[in-house]
Coordinates of C-alpha atoms in Angstrom, one line a residue:
X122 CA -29.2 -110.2 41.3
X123 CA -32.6 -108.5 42.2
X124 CA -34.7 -107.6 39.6
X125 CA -34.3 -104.2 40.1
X126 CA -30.7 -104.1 39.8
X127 CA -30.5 -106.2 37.2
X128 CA -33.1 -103.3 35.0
X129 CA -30.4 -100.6 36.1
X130 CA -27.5 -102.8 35.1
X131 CA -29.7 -103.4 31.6
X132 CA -30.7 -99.2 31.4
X133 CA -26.7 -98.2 32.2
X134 CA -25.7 -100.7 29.1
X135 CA -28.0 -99.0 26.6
X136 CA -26.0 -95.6 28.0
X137 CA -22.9 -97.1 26.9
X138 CA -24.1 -98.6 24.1
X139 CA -25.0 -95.0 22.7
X140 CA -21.8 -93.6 23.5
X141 CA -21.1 -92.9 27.5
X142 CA -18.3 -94.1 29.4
X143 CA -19.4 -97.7 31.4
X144 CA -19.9 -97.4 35.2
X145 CA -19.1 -99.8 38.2
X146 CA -23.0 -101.1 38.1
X147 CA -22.3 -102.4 34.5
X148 CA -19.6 -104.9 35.4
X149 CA -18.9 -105.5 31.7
X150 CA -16.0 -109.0 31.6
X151 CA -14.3 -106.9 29.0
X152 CA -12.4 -103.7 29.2
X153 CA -10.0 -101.9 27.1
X154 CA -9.3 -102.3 23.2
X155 CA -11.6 -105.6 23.3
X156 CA -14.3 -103.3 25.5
X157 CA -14.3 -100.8 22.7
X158 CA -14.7 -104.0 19.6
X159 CA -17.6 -105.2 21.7
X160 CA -19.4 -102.5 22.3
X161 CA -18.6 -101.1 18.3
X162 CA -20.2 -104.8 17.2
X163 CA -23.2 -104.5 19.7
X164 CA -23.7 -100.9 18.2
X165 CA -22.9 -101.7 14.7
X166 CA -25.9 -104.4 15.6
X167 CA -28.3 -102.2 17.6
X168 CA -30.5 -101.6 14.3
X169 CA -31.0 -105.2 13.4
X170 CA -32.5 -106.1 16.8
X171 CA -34.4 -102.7 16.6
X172 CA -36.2 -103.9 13.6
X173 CA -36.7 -107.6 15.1
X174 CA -38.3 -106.1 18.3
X175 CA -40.5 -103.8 16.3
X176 CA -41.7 -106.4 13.9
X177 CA -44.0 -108.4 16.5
X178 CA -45.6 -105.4 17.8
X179 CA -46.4 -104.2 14.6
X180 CA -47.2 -106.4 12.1
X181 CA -49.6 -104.6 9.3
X182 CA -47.0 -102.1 9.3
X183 CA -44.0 -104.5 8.4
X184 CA -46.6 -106.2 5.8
X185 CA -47.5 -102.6 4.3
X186 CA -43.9 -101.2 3.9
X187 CA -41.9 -104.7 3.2
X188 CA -38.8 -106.2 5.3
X189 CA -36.1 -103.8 4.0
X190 CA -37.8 -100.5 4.2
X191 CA -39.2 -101.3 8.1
X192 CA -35.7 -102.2 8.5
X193 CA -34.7 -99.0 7.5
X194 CA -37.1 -97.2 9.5
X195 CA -36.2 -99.2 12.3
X196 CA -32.9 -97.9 11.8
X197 CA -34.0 -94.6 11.4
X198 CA -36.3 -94.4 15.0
X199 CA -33.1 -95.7 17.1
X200 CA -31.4 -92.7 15.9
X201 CA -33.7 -90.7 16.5
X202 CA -34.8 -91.8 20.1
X203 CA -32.8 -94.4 21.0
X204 CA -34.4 -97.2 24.1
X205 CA -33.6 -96.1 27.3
X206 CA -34.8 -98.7 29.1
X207 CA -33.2 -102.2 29.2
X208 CA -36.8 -104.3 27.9
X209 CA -36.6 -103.3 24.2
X210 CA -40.3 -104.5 23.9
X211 CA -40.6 -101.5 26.1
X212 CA -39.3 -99.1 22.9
X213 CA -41.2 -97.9 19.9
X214 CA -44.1 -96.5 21.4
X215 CA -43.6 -93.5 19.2
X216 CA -43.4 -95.1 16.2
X217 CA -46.3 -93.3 14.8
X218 CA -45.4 -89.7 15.1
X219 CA -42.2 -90.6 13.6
X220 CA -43.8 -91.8 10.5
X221 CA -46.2 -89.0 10.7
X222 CA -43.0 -86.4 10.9
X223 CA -40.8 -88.2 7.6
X224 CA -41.6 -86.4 4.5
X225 CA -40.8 -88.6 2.7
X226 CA -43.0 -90.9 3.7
X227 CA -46.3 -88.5 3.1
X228 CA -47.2 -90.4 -0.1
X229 CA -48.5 -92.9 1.9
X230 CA -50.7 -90.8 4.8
X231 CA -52.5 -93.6 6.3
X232 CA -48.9 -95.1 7.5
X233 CA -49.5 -94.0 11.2
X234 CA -53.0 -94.3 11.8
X235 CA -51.9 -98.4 10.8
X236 CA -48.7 -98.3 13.3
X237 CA -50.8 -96.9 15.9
X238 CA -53.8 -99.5 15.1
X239 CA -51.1 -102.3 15.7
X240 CA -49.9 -100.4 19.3
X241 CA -53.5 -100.6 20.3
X242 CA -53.9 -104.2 19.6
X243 CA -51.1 -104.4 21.5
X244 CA -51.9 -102.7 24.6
X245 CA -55.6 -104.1 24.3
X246 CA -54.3 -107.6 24.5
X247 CA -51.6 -106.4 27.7
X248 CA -54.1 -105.0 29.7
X249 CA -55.1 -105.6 33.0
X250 CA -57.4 -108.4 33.7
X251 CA -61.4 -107.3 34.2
X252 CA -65.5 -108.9 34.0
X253 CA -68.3 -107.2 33.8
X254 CA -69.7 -106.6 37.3
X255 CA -73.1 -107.2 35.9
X256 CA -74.7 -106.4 39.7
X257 CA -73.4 -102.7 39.2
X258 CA -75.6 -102.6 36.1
X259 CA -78.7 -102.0 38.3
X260 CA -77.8 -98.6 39.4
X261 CA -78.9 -97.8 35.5
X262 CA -82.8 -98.1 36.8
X263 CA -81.4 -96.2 39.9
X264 CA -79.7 -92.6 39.2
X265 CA -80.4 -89.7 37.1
X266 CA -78.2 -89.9 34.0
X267 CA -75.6 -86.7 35.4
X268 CA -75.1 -89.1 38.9
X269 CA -73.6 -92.2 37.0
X270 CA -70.8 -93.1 34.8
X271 CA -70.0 -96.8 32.4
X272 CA -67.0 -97.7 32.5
X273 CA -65.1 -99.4 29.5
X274 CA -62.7 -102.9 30.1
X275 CA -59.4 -101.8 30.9
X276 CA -58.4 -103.5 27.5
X277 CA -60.6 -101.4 25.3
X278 CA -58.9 -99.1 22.9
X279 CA -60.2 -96.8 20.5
X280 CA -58.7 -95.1 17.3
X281 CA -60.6 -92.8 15.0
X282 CA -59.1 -92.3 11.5
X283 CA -59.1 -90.5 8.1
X284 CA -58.0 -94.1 6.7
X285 CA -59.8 -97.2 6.3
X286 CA -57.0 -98.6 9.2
X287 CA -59.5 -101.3 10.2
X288 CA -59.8 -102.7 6.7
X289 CA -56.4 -102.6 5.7
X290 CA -55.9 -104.8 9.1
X291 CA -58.0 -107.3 8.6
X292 CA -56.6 -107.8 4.8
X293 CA -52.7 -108.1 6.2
X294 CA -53.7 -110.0 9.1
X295 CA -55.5 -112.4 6.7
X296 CA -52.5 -112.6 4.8
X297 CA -50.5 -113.8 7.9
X298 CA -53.1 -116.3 8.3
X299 CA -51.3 -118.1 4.8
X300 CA -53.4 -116.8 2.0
X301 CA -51.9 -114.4 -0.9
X302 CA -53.8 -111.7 -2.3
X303 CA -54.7 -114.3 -5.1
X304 CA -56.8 -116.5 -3.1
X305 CA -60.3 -116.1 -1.4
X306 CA -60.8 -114.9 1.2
X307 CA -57.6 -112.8 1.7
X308 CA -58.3 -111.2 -2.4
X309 CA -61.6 -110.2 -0.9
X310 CA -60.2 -108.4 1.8
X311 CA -57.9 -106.4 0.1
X312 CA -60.1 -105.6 -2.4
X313 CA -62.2 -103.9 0.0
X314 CA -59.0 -102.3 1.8
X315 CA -58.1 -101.1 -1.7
X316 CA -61.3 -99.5 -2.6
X317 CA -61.9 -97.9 1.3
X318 CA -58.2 -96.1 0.5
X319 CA -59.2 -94.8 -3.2
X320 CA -62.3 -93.4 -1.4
X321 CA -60.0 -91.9 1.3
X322 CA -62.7 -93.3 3.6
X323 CA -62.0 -93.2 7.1
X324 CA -62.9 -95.8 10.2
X325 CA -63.6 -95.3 13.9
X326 CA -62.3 -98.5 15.3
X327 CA -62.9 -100.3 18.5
X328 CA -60.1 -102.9 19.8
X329 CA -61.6 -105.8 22.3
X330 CA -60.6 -108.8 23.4
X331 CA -62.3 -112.2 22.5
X332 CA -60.5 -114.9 24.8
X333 CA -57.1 -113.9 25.2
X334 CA -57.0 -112.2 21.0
X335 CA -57.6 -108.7 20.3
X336 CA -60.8 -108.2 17.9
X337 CA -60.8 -105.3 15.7
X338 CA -64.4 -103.5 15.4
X339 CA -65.4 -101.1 12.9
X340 CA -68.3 -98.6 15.3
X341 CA -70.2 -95.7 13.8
X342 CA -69.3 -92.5 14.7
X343 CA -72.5 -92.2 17.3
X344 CA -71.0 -95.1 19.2
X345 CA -67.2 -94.2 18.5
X346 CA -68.2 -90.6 20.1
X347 CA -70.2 -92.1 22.8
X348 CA -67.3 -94.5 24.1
X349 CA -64.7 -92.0 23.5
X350 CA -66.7 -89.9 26.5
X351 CA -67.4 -92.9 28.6
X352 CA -63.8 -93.7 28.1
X353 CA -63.0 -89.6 29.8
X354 CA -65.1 -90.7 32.7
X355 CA -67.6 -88.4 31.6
X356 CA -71.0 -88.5 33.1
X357 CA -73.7 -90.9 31.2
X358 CA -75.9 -87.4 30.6
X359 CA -72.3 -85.7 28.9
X360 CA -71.8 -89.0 27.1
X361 CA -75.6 -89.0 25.9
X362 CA -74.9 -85.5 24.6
X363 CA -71.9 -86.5 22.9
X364 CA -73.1 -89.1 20.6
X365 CA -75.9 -87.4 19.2
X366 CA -79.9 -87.9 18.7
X367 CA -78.9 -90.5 16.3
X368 CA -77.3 -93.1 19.0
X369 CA -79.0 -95.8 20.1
X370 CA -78.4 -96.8 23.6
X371 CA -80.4 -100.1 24.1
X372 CA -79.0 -101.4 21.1
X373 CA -75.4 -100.3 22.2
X374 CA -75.7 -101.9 25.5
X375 CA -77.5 -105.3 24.0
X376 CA -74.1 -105.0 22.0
X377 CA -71.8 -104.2 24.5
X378 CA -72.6 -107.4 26.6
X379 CA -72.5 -109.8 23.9
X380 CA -68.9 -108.4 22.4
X381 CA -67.3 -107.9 26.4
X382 CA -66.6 -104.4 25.9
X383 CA -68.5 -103.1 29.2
X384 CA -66.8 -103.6 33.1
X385 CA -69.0 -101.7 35.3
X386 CA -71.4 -98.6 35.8
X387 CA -70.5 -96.0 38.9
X388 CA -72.1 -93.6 41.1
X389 CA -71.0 -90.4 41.0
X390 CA -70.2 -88.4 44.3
X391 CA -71.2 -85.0 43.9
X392 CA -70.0 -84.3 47.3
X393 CA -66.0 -85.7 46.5

């Protein structure tokens, strides 16, 4: 079977599985009464392997609110928007604005801002392959800053947040690594996550990859506001503007290079 008819066969299942009669291109071995058991077990199952799928992609999530309550929400997002594709790592990208939209879950506003840190690390560490094209870097000493543009790695991903989402990261994913809370260095980190959420301070947060791992980076708003307009395509001259008097370029670009966050600079055609 080619792939692609194998991902319809896999997207008409999900149809049935939420409730429409099954087509020729399923081809299901059962029919009838035992069809209907099947497909009631699959259904009555559909929220367990929702939660399992979920879990990998967002780990500091499932650490913050526990096994049984991302189970229930889980449960709770299928209902709500159901997969319709066949690759279930493919659903939950709107895990966030669910959270965000669930009263009852407003005690707890920095929820989202930590779902959608996980989605990023995520997508950082699934993005497309890139280097620096350090021979590009030389049109720097060569046009005006309105005629050139930086480009960001394709994995790069930025978050800016009222929460300390970066800090309460690094304390679950130390956590994962095998220490408790009651042991160094994991009781250091969520210490500090504890004391950034009493202050309701909030991060700007950079994701990059080191090797093959995403690497979370807590930037300063200059820099956060400065990548946020390279990341637009603006012009370097707009992106100047953007971060302020305050931001440091040379020290931005020393960094830069050393953490692999930069691909390439462009030329801009006014004439296009």
């Amino acid at each position: 079977m080619s792939a692609a008819l194998e991902t319809r066969r896999q997207d008409e299942l999900l149809a049935v599985l939420r409730g429409a009669q099954p087509s020729a291109a399923v081809r299901l071995a059962e029919q009838g009464e035992r069809l209907g058991r099947g497909l009631a077990a699959y259904r009555a199952n559909a929220a367990t392997i929702a939660a399992r799928s979920l879990v990998a992609a967002y780990p500091t999530l499932h650490a913050l609110v526990g096994e049984d309550d991302f189970a229930a929400l889980a449960r709770a997002l299928w209902r709500h928007s159901p997969p319709i594709r066949g690759d279930l790592a493919q659903w939950g990208g709107d895990l966030a604005e669910f959270i965000e939209a669930e009263r009852d879950l407003d005690p707890w506003p920095y929820l989202a801002d930590c779902a959608r840190l996980d989605a990023l690390v995520m997508r950082c560490e699934s993005a497309a392959d890139a280097v620096l094209e350090r021979d590009s870097l030389a049109l720097l000493a060569e046009r005006a800053p309105d005629e050139l543009r930086l480009c960001l790695l394709p994995s790069v991903q930025l978050l800016s947040s009222a929460w300390p989402v970066a800090s309460v990261h690094a304390a679950h994913r130390q956590g994962a690594q095998g220490d408790d809370e009651r042991t160094a260095p994991a009781a250091v980190a969520f210490a500090a996550a504890r004391r950034a959420l009493d202050a309701g301070r909030g991060e700007a947060v950079l994701v990059a990859r080191s090797g093959w791992r995403a690497v979370v980076h807590v930037v300063d708003p200059c820099d956060f506001a400065w990548m946020q307009s390279l990341q637009r395509g603006d012009p370097l001259a707009d992106a100047l503007a953007a971060a302020g008097d305050a931001f440091d370029f040379n020290a931005w670009l020393m960094r830069s290079l050393q953490q692999a966050w930069l691909w390439r600079a462009e030329a801009i055609d006014r004439e296009a």
